[in-house]
Amino acid sequence: MKSGGMTKDIETKCLHLAEEQEREDLNTTFGSVSFPIFQTAAFVHPGVKDDYTPGQDHISLSSGFNYSRESNPTRTRLEKIVAQLEEGAGALAFSSGMAAISLLFELFNAGDQIVVDCDLYGGVVRFFDEIAKRRGLEFIHADFTRDDVESLLTEKTKAIYFETPTNPMARVSDIAKLAEIAHRHGATCIVDNTYLSPYFQNPLTLGADVVIHSGTKFLAGHHDAIAGFLVANDPELVERLRFLSTTTGAALAPFDSWLVLRGIKTLAIRMERAQENALKIVEWLRKQRNVVDVRYPGDPESDGYAIMKKQARGFGSMVSFELDSKERAIAALTRVKTIFFAESLGGTETLLTYPVAQTHASVPEELLKASGLNDRILRLSVGIESASDLIADLDRAING
Ligand SMILES: Cc1ncc(COP(=O)(O)O)c(C=O)c1O
């Protein structure tokens, strides 16, 4: 039999913190089953500490909270839930995935080199090219699924950065192997775990140092909130990130924190149901004569399948497929009725996206070539509707 504390299964961890923390939270929220939204900017202080010295932390905080840019009870509850789901020392919640990523890069200095995969969310590539490079950071792109990544690391390399599976090409990298390479060179291993969520994959337990999430996606799960997370293994790194976050001020607002907390309650059942739908859709797509390629990491024939089996507990619900012409791809976007043509992923409703014109519009030609993304590829974020309704809609869109 399981004892209490942190040994619970992931389904339970989506809803509850360790028993002692749950008791403490219930005591401070009038036993509220749904954790409240603490919609306040500031917290009242009972006085000044007796041993007050100028420049020191001198206010006695009866509640442990001071000002919501620094911390807020609703956000803190969410951060604790996400930290336990990713098995990290701590998590920080931000106003978007991009806010989390740009904050993370405050750790690096001019002249530092970051080795990054060639298939990344387009907004991240834009951040590297347009903002981080101007601050003197250097980026080296490689194909993490094929190249000898270790040969690219130098004494200037401070981090390696990748998604697995990647958005949108579903390419899979070996987290444990890459973390080992990074650590041999004193570099930080950063993994964007948005595509699978902590329900299916925990990079920190495989050796990664920092996990990123666009919380907008599977964690919030309902296409109704924008959020981001950083989760780290090392408590000192968590504290450094918290200092940077408090100072720069992109932390997630109380109401949005509550929306993500509520979304996470159903993470397990949403992930399972969406994956079940995705498997049926992949099987159907493979039989369509207008579909020339289907990219899904759960395909036993795919390059990354063996690594997926080793490092993840599932394959997720993101499917990319290539049609036989650009015209058919563009037409499909406007023909879908149950499925929405929209730019996001990971929510209850199924969304169809045109990566070259949307999520990856700002990715340079050479990186598109390296990842294999072209103008005939559509990305499907499978939701939790009926699979047969989704297939009927896709049939009309690509065969109609
Ligand atoms: C893999 C991945 N990482 C990060 C982001 C950025 O997150 P956000 O849109 O919440 O800023 C996205 C957005 O689509 C994404 O797909």
Short mmCIF file of C-alpha atoms and ligand atoms in Angstrom, two decimals:
data_model
loop_
_atom_site.label_atom_id
_atom_site.label_comp_id
_atom_site.label_asym_id
_atom_site.label_seq_id
_atom_site.Cartn_x
_atom_site.Cartn_y
_atom_site.Cartn_z
CA MET A 1 0.00 0.00 0.00
CA LYS A 2 1.16 3.51 -0.76
CA SER A 3 2.04 5.89 2.03
CA GLY A 4 1.03 9.57 1.84
CA GLY A 5 3.21 12.49 0.77
CA MET A 6 4.49 12.61 -2.78
CA THR A 7 4.12 8.95 -3.78
CA LYS A 8 0.70 9.43 -5.41
CA ASP A 9 -0.04 8.58 -9.03
CA ILE A 10 -0.04 11.35 -11.62
CA GLU A 11 -3.87 11.42 -11.91
CA THR A 12 -4.03 12.31 -8.19
CA LYS A 13 -1.15 14.77 -8.46
CA CYS A 14 -3.21 16.77 -10.99
CA LEU A 15 -5.67 17.49 -8.15
CA HIS A 16 -3.84 17.29 -4.84
CA LEU A 17 -0.58 18.37 -3.25
CA ALA A 18 1.13 16.36 -0.53
CA GLU A 19 -1.21 15.77 2.40
CA GLU A 20 0.47 18.23 4.78
CA GLN A 21 0.32 21.00 2.17
CA GLU A 22 -3.33 20.15 1.39
CA ARG A 23 -4.21 20.52 5.09
CA GLU A 24 -2.40 23.85 5.28
CA ASP A 25 -4.17 25.12 2.14
CA LEU A 26 -7.60 24.03 3.46
CA ASN A 27 -6.89 25.83 6.74
CA THR A 28 -6.18 29.10 4.95
CA THR A 29 -9.07 28.88 2.43
CA PHE A 30 -12.04 28.12 4.75
CA GLY A 31 -11.97 24.49 3.55
CA SER A 32 -12.70 25.56 -0.01
CA VAL A 33 -12.74 22.49 -2.30
CA SER A 34 -11.98 24.67 -5.31
CA PHE A 35 -8.84 26.66 -4.49
CA PRO A 36 -9.88 30.37 -4.53
CA ILE A 37 -8.70 33.13 -6.84
CA PHE A 38 -6.77 35.57 -4.68
CA GLN A 39 -7.52 38.59 -6.84
CA THR A 40 -5.33 41.05 -5.00
CA ALA A 41 -2.25 43.08 -5.88
CA ALA A 42 -0.94 43.40 -2.31
CA PHE A 43 -1.17 41.82 1.15
CA VAL A 44 -1.56 43.66 4.46
CA HIS A 45 1.37 43.54 6.90
CA PRO A 46 0.94 43.30 10.65
CA GLY A 47 4.09 45.34 11.40
CA VAL A 48 7.83 45.75 11.07
CA LYS A 49 10.26 43.19 12.43
CA ASP A 50 12.01 44.09 15.70
CA ASP A 51 15.44 43.53 14.20
CA TYR A 52 14.78 45.86 11.25
CA THR A 53 17.91 46.97 9.36
CA PRO A 54 17.72 49.18 6.25
CA GLY A 55 17.99 47.26 2.97
CA GLN A 56 17.02 43.95 4.58
CA ASP A 57 13.78 42.02 4.23
CA HIS A 58 12.16 43.80 7.15
CA ILE A 59 8.41 43.34 6.93
CA SER A 60 6.80 40.57 8.95
CA LEU A 61 4.43 38.78 6.61
CA SER A 62 1.59 37.17 8.48
CA SER A 63 0.49 35.29 5.36
CA GLY A 64 3.88 34.74 3.70
CA PHE A 65 2.72 36.98 0.82
CA ASN A 66 3.61 40.59 0.08
CA TYR A 67 2.89 41.70 -3.50
CA SER A 68 1.43 39.64 -6.36
CA ARG A 69 4.27 40.31 -8.81
CA GLU A 70 6.47 38.35 -6.38
CA SER A 71 3.98 35.69 -5.35
CA ASN A 72 0.27 35.13 -4.98
CA PRO A 73 -1.47 32.16 -3.27
CA THR A 74 -3.37 31.03 -6.40
CA ARG A 75 -0.20 31.15 -8.50
CA THR A 76 1.83 29.46 -5.75
CA ARG A 77 -0.68 26.59 -5.59
CA LEU A 78 -0.42 26.20 -9.40
CA GLU A 79 3.39 26.30 -9.30
CA LYS A 80 3.45 23.57 -6.65
CA ILE A 81 1.10 21.38 -8.71
CA VAL A 82 3.22 21.81 -11.87
CA ALA A 83 6.48 21.19 -9.94
CA GLN A 84 5.13 17.91 -8.57
CA LEU A 85 3.79 16.84 -11.99
CA GLU A 86 7.26 17.40 -13.52
CA GLU A 87 9.05 16.08 -10.39
CA GLY A 88 11.07 19.29 -10.15
CA ALA A 89 12.44 21.22 -7.18
CA GLY A 90 10.17 24.12 -8.11
CA ALA A 91 8.16 25.72 -10.90
CA LEU A 92 7.41 29.28 -11.96
CA ALA A 93 4.27 30.38 -13.81
CA PHE A 94 4.43 33.12 -16.44
CA SER A 95 2.01 35.14 -18.53
CA SER A 96 2.88 33.02 -21.61
CA GLY A 97 5.22 30.31 -22.81
CA MET A 98 7.28 33.00 -24.56
CA ALA A 99 7.50 35.03 -21.33
CA ALA A 100 8.88 31.89 -19.62
CA ILE A 101 11.42 31.32 -22.41
CA SER A 102 12.63 34.93 -22.58
CA LEU A 103 13.02 35.00 -18.77
CA LEU A 104 15.08 31.81 -18.91
CA PHE A 105 17.51 33.43 -21.33
CA GLU A 106 18.24 36.13 -18.73
CA LEU A 107 20.50 33.44 -17.24
CA PHE A 108 22.93 33.83 -20.14
CA ASN A 109 25.44 36.54 -21.03
CA ALA A 110 26.93 38.05 -24.19
CA GLY A 111 29.33 35.57 -25.79
CA ASP A 112 27.53 32.51 -24.41
CA GLN A 113 26.73 29.86 -26.98
CA ILE A 114 23.52 27.84 -27.05
CA VAL A 115 23.22 24.74 -29.24
CA VAL A 116 19.61 24.37 -30.41
CA ASP A 117 17.63 21.88 -32.47
CA CYS A 118 16.58 22.85 -36.01
CA ASP A 119 12.86 22.08 -35.47
CA LEU A 120 11.45 24.50 -32.90
CA TYR A 121 8.25 26.49 -32.44
CA GLY A 122 8.62 29.53 -34.76
CA GLY A 123 8.16 32.10 -32.00
CA VAL A 124 11.23 30.70 -30.24
CA VAL A 125 13.31 31.00 -33.42
CA ARG A 126 12.10 34.61 -33.75
CA PHE A 127 13.09 35.29 -30.12
CA PHE A 128 16.58 33.84 -30.71
CA ASP A 129 17.09 35.76 -34.00
CA GLU A 130 15.52 39.11 -33.18
CA ILE A 131 16.12 39.56 -29.46
CA ALA A 132 18.62 37.16 -27.84
CA LYS A 133 21.23 37.58 -30.61
CA ARG A 134 21.09 41.36 -30.14
CA ARG A 135 22.12 40.75 -26.54
CA GLY A 136 25.24 38.92 -27.80
CA LEU A 137 24.09 35.31 -27.41
CA GLU A 138 25.19 32.90 -30.15
CA PHE A 139 22.99 30.11 -31.45
CA ILE A 140 24.19 27.00 -33.25
CA HIS A 141 21.47 25.02 -35.01
CA ALA A 142 21.74 21.26 -35.46
CA ASP A 143 19.52 18.31 -36.21
CA PHE A 144 19.40 16.73 -32.76
CA THR A 145 17.91 13.54 -34.17
CA ARG A 146 20.82 12.94 -36.58
CA ASP A 147 23.87 15.17 -35.99
CA ASP A 148 26.72 14.53 -33.59
CA VAL A 149 25.57 17.19 -31.09
CA GLU A 150 28.58 16.66 -28.81
CA SER A 151 31.00 17.73 -31.54
CA LEU A 152 29.31 21.19 -31.57
CA LEU A 153 29.79 21.91 -27.88
CA THR A 154 32.72 24.18 -26.97
CA GLU A 155 33.88 25.87 -23.77
CA LYS A 156 31.53 28.75 -24.72
CA THR A 157 28.47 26.46 -24.80
CA LYS A 158 26.23 27.19 -21.85
CA ALA A 159 23.11 25.24 -22.82
CA ILE A 160 21.46 22.92 -25.27
CA TYR A 161 17.79 23.51 -26.15
CA PHE A 162 15.24 21.26 -27.84
CA GLU A 163 11.62 20.11 -28.02
CA THR A 164 10.72 16.44 -28.12
CA PRO A 165 8.55 15.55 -29.94
CA THR A 166 9.05 18.68 -32.03
CA ASN A 167 6.42 21.13 -33.20
CA PRO A 168 5.29 20.38 -35.91
CA MET A 169 7.40 17.57 -37.38
CA ALA A 170 7.11 15.17 -34.41
CA ARG A 171 10.83 14.44 -34.44
CA VAL A 172 12.06 12.71 -31.30
CA SER A 173 15.33 13.34 -29.43
CA ASP A 174 16.87 11.16 -26.73
CA ILE A 175 16.61 13.29 -23.56
CA ALA A 176 18.87 11.14 -21.33
CA LYS A 177 21.62 10.96 -23.95
CA LEU A 178 21.53 14.70 -24.70
CA ALA A 179 21.46 15.62 -20.99
CA GLU A 180 24.56 13.49 -20.46
CA ILE A 181 26.35 15.21 -23.36
CA ALA A 182 25.39 18.65 -22.00
CA HIS A 183 26.59 17.80 -18.50
CA ARG A 184 29.94 16.44 -19.75
CA HIS A 185 30.53 19.98 -21.07
CA GLY A 186 29.11 21.85 -18.07
CA ALA A 187 26.09 22.99 -20.10
CA THR A 188 22.43 23.18 -19.03
CA CYS A 189 19.96 20.85 -20.74
CA ILE A 190 16.69 22.65 -21.53
CA VAL A 191 13.68 20.70 -22.85
CA ASP A 192 10.37 22.11 -24.07
CA ASN A 193 7.85 19.47 -22.95
CA THR A 194 4.75 21.22 -24.34
CA TYR A 195 3.83 18.54 -26.89
CA LEU A 196 3.42 15.66 -24.41
CA SER A 197 2.76 17.50 -21.14
CA PRO A 198 3.97 16.07 -17.80
CA TYR A 199 1.25 13.45 -18.08
CA PHE A 200 3.21 11.56 -20.73
CA GLN A 201 6.83 12.68 -20.21
CA ASN A 202 9.06 14.03 -17.43
CA PRO A 203 12.38 15.29 -18.85
CA LEU A 204 13.79 16.22 -15.42
CA THR A 205 13.67 12.58 -14.32
CA LEU A 206 15.72 11.73 -17.44
CA GLY A 207 18.48 14.21 -16.57
CA ALA A 208 17.28 17.51 -18.07
CA ASP A 209 17.86 20.61 -15.93
CA VAL A 210 15.01 22.85 -17.03
CA VAL A 211 11.60 22.03 -18.49
CA ILE A 212 9.58 24.60 -20.42
CA HIS A 213 5.83 24.53 -21.03
CA SER A 214 3.55 26.66 -23.04
CA GLY A 215 0.88 26.30 -20.33
CA THR A 216 -1.56 27.66 -22.90
CA LYS A 217 -1.64 24.16 -24.39
CA PHE A 218 -2.34 20.84 -22.64
CA LEU A 219 -1.93 22.15 -19.08
CA ALA A 220 -4.65 24.84 -19.38
CA GLY A 221 -6.28 22.58 -21.92
CA HIS A 222 -9.41 24.56 -22.90
CA HIS A 223 -8.14 27.22 -25.33
CA ASP A 224 -9.10 29.91 -22.81
CA ALA A 225 -5.84 31.04 -21.18
CA ILE A 226 -2.28 31.99 -22.14
CA ALA A 227 0.37 30.77 -19.70
CA GLY A 228 3.94 29.47 -19.47
CA PHE A 229 6.11 27.50 -17.03
CA LEU A 230 9.71 26.88 -16.14
CA VAL A 231 10.44 23.89 -13.92
CA ALA A 232 13.95 23.13 -12.65
CA ASN A 233 15.72 20.33 -10.82
CA ASP A 234 18.12 22.44 -8.79
CA PRO A 235 16.63 24.53 -5.93
CA GLU A 236 19.32 27.20 -6.43
CA LEU A 237 18.36 27.55 -10.08
CA VAL A 238 14.68 27.81 -9.07
CA GLU A 239 15.59 30.64 -6.66
CA ARG A 240 17.62 32.44 -9.33
CA LEU A 241 14.70 32.18 -11.76
CA ARG A 242 12.32 33.43 -9.06
CA PHE A 243 14.54 36.44 -8.45
CA LEU A 244 14.59 37.19 -12.19
CA SER A 245 10.82 36.75 -12.45
CA THR A 246 10.09 38.96 -9.44
CA THR A 247 12.40 41.61 -10.84
CA THR A 248 11.16 41.59 -14.43
CA GLY A 249 7.48 40.97 -13.66
CA ALA A 250 5.94 38.58 -16.22
CA ALA A 251 4.35 36.26 -13.65
CA LEU A 252 0.90 34.75 -14.32
CA ALA A 253 -2.10 36.72 -12.99
CA PRO A 254 -4.32 35.16 -10.26
CA PHE A 255 -7.36 34.56 -12.47
CA ASP A 256 -5.31 32.92 -15.23
CA SER A 257 -3.48 30.85 -12.60
CA TRP A 258 -6.86 29.59 -11.44
CA LEU A 259 -7.93 28.74 -15.02
CA VAL A 260 -4.76 26.65 -15.46
CA LEU A 261 -5.25 25.01 -12.04
CA ARG A 262 -8.76 24.06 -13.11
CA GLY A 263 -7.53 22.83 -16.50
CA ILE A 264 -4.91 20.58 -14.91
CA LYS A 265 -7.60 18.82 -12.83
CA THR A 266 -8.67 16.97 -16.00
CA LEU A 267 -5.22 16.66 -17.62
CA ALA A 268 -5.12 12.87 -17.25
CA ILE A 269 -8.50 12.14 -18.81
CA ARG A 270 -8.04 14.74 -21.55
CA MET A 271 -4.61 13.38 -22.53
CA GLU A 272 -5.89 9.80 -22.67
CA ARG A 273 -9.01 10.65 -24.65
CA ALA A 274 -7.21 12.93 -27.12
CA GLN A 275 -4.52 10.28 -27.69
CA GLU A 276 -7.19 7.64 -28.30
CA ASN A 277 -8.75 9.92 -30.94
CA ALA A 278 -5.33 10.69 -32.46
CA LEU A 279 -4.53 6.98 -32.92
CA LYS A 280 -7.81 6.48 -34.80
CA ILE A 281 -7.22 9.55 -36.96
CA VAL A 282 -3.63 8.49 -37.77
CA GLU A 283 -4.88 5.08 -38.85
CA TRP A 284 -7.50 6.71 -41.09
CA LEU A 285 -5.09 9.32 -42.53
CA ARG A 286 -2.65 6.57 -43.54
CA LYS A 287 -5.28 5.08 -45.85
CA GLN A 288 -6.10 8.31 -47.72
CA ARG A 289 -4.71 8.56 -51.24
CA ASN A 290 -4.34 12.38 -50.97
CA VAL A 291 -2.19 12.05 -47.84
CA VAL A 292 1.45 11.40 -48.72
CA ASP A 293 2.93 11.35 -45.20
CA VAL A 294 1.68 11.20 -41.61
CA ARG A 295 3.94 12.29 -38.77
CA TYR A 296 3.05 10.89 -35.37
CA PRO A 297 5.57 9.68 -32.76
CA GLY A 298 3.38 6.66 -31.97
CA ASP A 299 3.99 5.18 -35.42
CA PRO A 300 6.11 2.00 -34.91
CA GLU A 301 7.76 2.69 -38.28
CA SER A 302 8.85 6.22 -37.28
CA ASP A 303 12.50 7.01 -36.49
CA GLY A 304 11.77 8.11 -32.95
CA TYR A 305 9.48 5.27 -31.90
CA ALA A 306 12.08 3.30 -29.89
CA ILE A 307 13.15 6.45 -28.02
CA MET A 308 9.51 7.37 -27.35
CA LYS A 309 8.91 3.90 -25.85
CA LYS A 310 11.94 4.39 -23.60
CA GLN A 311 11.35 7.94 -22.37
CA ALA A 312 7.59 8.66 -22.57
CA ARG A 313 4.42 7.05 -21.21
CA GLY A 314 2.38 7.88 -24.31
CA PHE A 315 2.54 9.45 -27.76
CA GLY A 316 0.17 12.37 -27.33
CA SER A 317 -2.38 13.83 -29.70
CA MET A 318 -0.40 16.02 -32.11
CA VAL A 319 -0.45 14.77 -35.69
CA SER A 320 1.09 16.42 -38.75
CA PHE A 321 0.28 15.24 -42.24
CA GLU A 322 1.39 16.11 -45.72
CA LEU A 323 -1.10 16.38 -48.57
CA ASP A 324 -0.31 15.86 -52.24
CA SER A 325 -0.48 19.59 -53.05
CA LYS A 326 -0.28 23.01 -51.45
CA GLU A 327 -3.70 23.85 -52.94
CA ARG A 328 -5.33 20.87 -51.22
CA ALA A 329 -3.70 21.82 -47.91
CA ILE A 330 -4.98 25.40 -48.11
CA ALA A 331 -8.46 24.27 -49.18
CA ALA A 332 -8.70 21.85 -46.23
CA LEU A 333 -8.25 24.73 -43.77
CA THR A 334 -11.46 26.39 -44.89
CA ARG A 335 -13.46 23.22 -45.50
CA VAL A 336 -13.34 21.91 -41.92
CA LYS A 337 -16.52 22.56 -39.91
CA THR A 338 -16.29 20.66 -36.60
CA ILE A 339 -12.54 21.21 -36.50
CA PHE A 340 -11.41 24.83 -36.19
CA PHE A 341 -8.72 26.40 -38.39
CA ALA A 342 -6.83 28.15 -35.60
CA GLU A 343 -3.33 28.63 -34.24
CA SER A 344 -2.90 26.79 -30.98
CA LEU A 345 -2.83 23.23 -29.69
CA GLY A 346 -3.48 21.03 -26.70
CA GLY A 347 -7.09 21.96 -25.92
CA THR A 348 -10.45 20.25 -25.79
CA GLU A 349 -11.44 21.39 -29.32
CA THR A 350 -9.56 19.96 -32.32
CA LEU A 351 -7.57 22.61 -34.21
CA LEU A 352 -6.04 22.53 -37.67
CA THR A 353 -3.02 24.78 -38.28
CA TYR A 354 -0.97 25.69 -41.36
CA PRO A 355 2.54 25.87 -39.84
CA VAL A 356 4.40 27.57 -42.74
CA ALA A 357 1.96 30.49 -42.69
CA GLN A 358 1.21 30.57 -38.95
CA THR A 359 3.33 29.08 -36.14
CA HIS A 360 6.48 28.85 -38.28
CA ALA A 361 6.04 31.88 -40.56
CA SER A 362 9.18 33.55 -39.19
CA VAL A 363 11.46 30.49 -39.48
CA PRO A 364 14.27 31.02 -42.05
CA GLU A 365 14.24 28.91 -45.23
CA GLU A 366 17.34 26.87 -44.29
CA LEU A 367 15.80 25.76 -40.98
CA LEU A 368 12.53 24.83 -42.69
CA LYS A 369 14.57 22.70 -45.10
CA ALA A 370 16.50 21.06 -42.26
CA SER A 371 13.32 20.11 -40.40
CA GLY A 372 11.46 19.03 -43.57
CA LEU A 373 8.54 21.44 -43.04
CA ASN A 374 6.87 22.48 -46.30
CA ASP A 375 3.69 24.18 -47.60
CA ARG A 376 1.78 20.89 -48.00
CA ILE A 377 1.94 20.03 -44.28
CA LEU A 378 -0.95 20.63 -41.88
CA ARG A 379 -0.81 20.22 -38.11
CA LEU A 380 -3.73 18.72 -36.25
CA SER A 381 -4.13 19.13 -32.51
CA VAL A 382 -6.62 16.38 -31.74
CA GLY A 383 -9.18 17.21 -29.09
CA ILE A 384 -11.74 15.21 -27.16
CA GLU A 385 -14.72 15.25 -29.55
CA SER A 386 -16.02 12.01 -31.08
CA ALA A 387 -13.31 10.48 -33.29
CA SER A 388 -15.82 9.52 -35.97
CA ASP A 389 -17.12 13.12 -36.20
CA LEU A 390 -13.54 14.33 -36.55
CA ILE A 391 -12.78 11.77 -39.26
CA ALA A 392 -15.96 12.71 -41.15
CA ASP A 393 -14.89 16.35 -41.03
CA LEU A 394 -11.36 15.54 -42.24
CA ASP A 395 -12.80 13.39 -45.01
CA ARG A 396 -14.84 16.34 -46.28
CA ALA A 397 -11.83 18.66 -45.94
CA ILE A 398 -9.17 16.61 -47.72
CA ASN A 399 -11.14 14.33 -50.04
CA GLY A 400 -14.10 16.61 -50.80
C1 LIG B 1 6.36 24.04 -28.34
C2 LIG B 1 6.00 25.44 -27.95
N1 LIG B 1 6.76 26.09 -27.05
C3 LIG B 1 6.47 27.36 -26.69
C4 LIG B 1 5.40 28.05 -27.21
C5 LIG B 1 5.11 29.46 -26.79
O1 LIG B 1 4.05 29.47 -25.89
P1 LIG B 1 2.95 30.65 -25.75
O2 LIG B 1 2.19 30.71 -27.03
O3 LIG B 1 2.14 30.21 -24.57
O4 LIG B 1 3.71 31.90 -25.50
C6 LIG B 1 4.58 27.41 -28.15
C7 LIG B 1 3.43 28.12 -28.73
O5 LIG B 1 2.77 27.63 -29.63
C8 LIG B 1 4.89 26.07 -28.52
O6 LIG B 1 4.14 25.40 -29.42
#
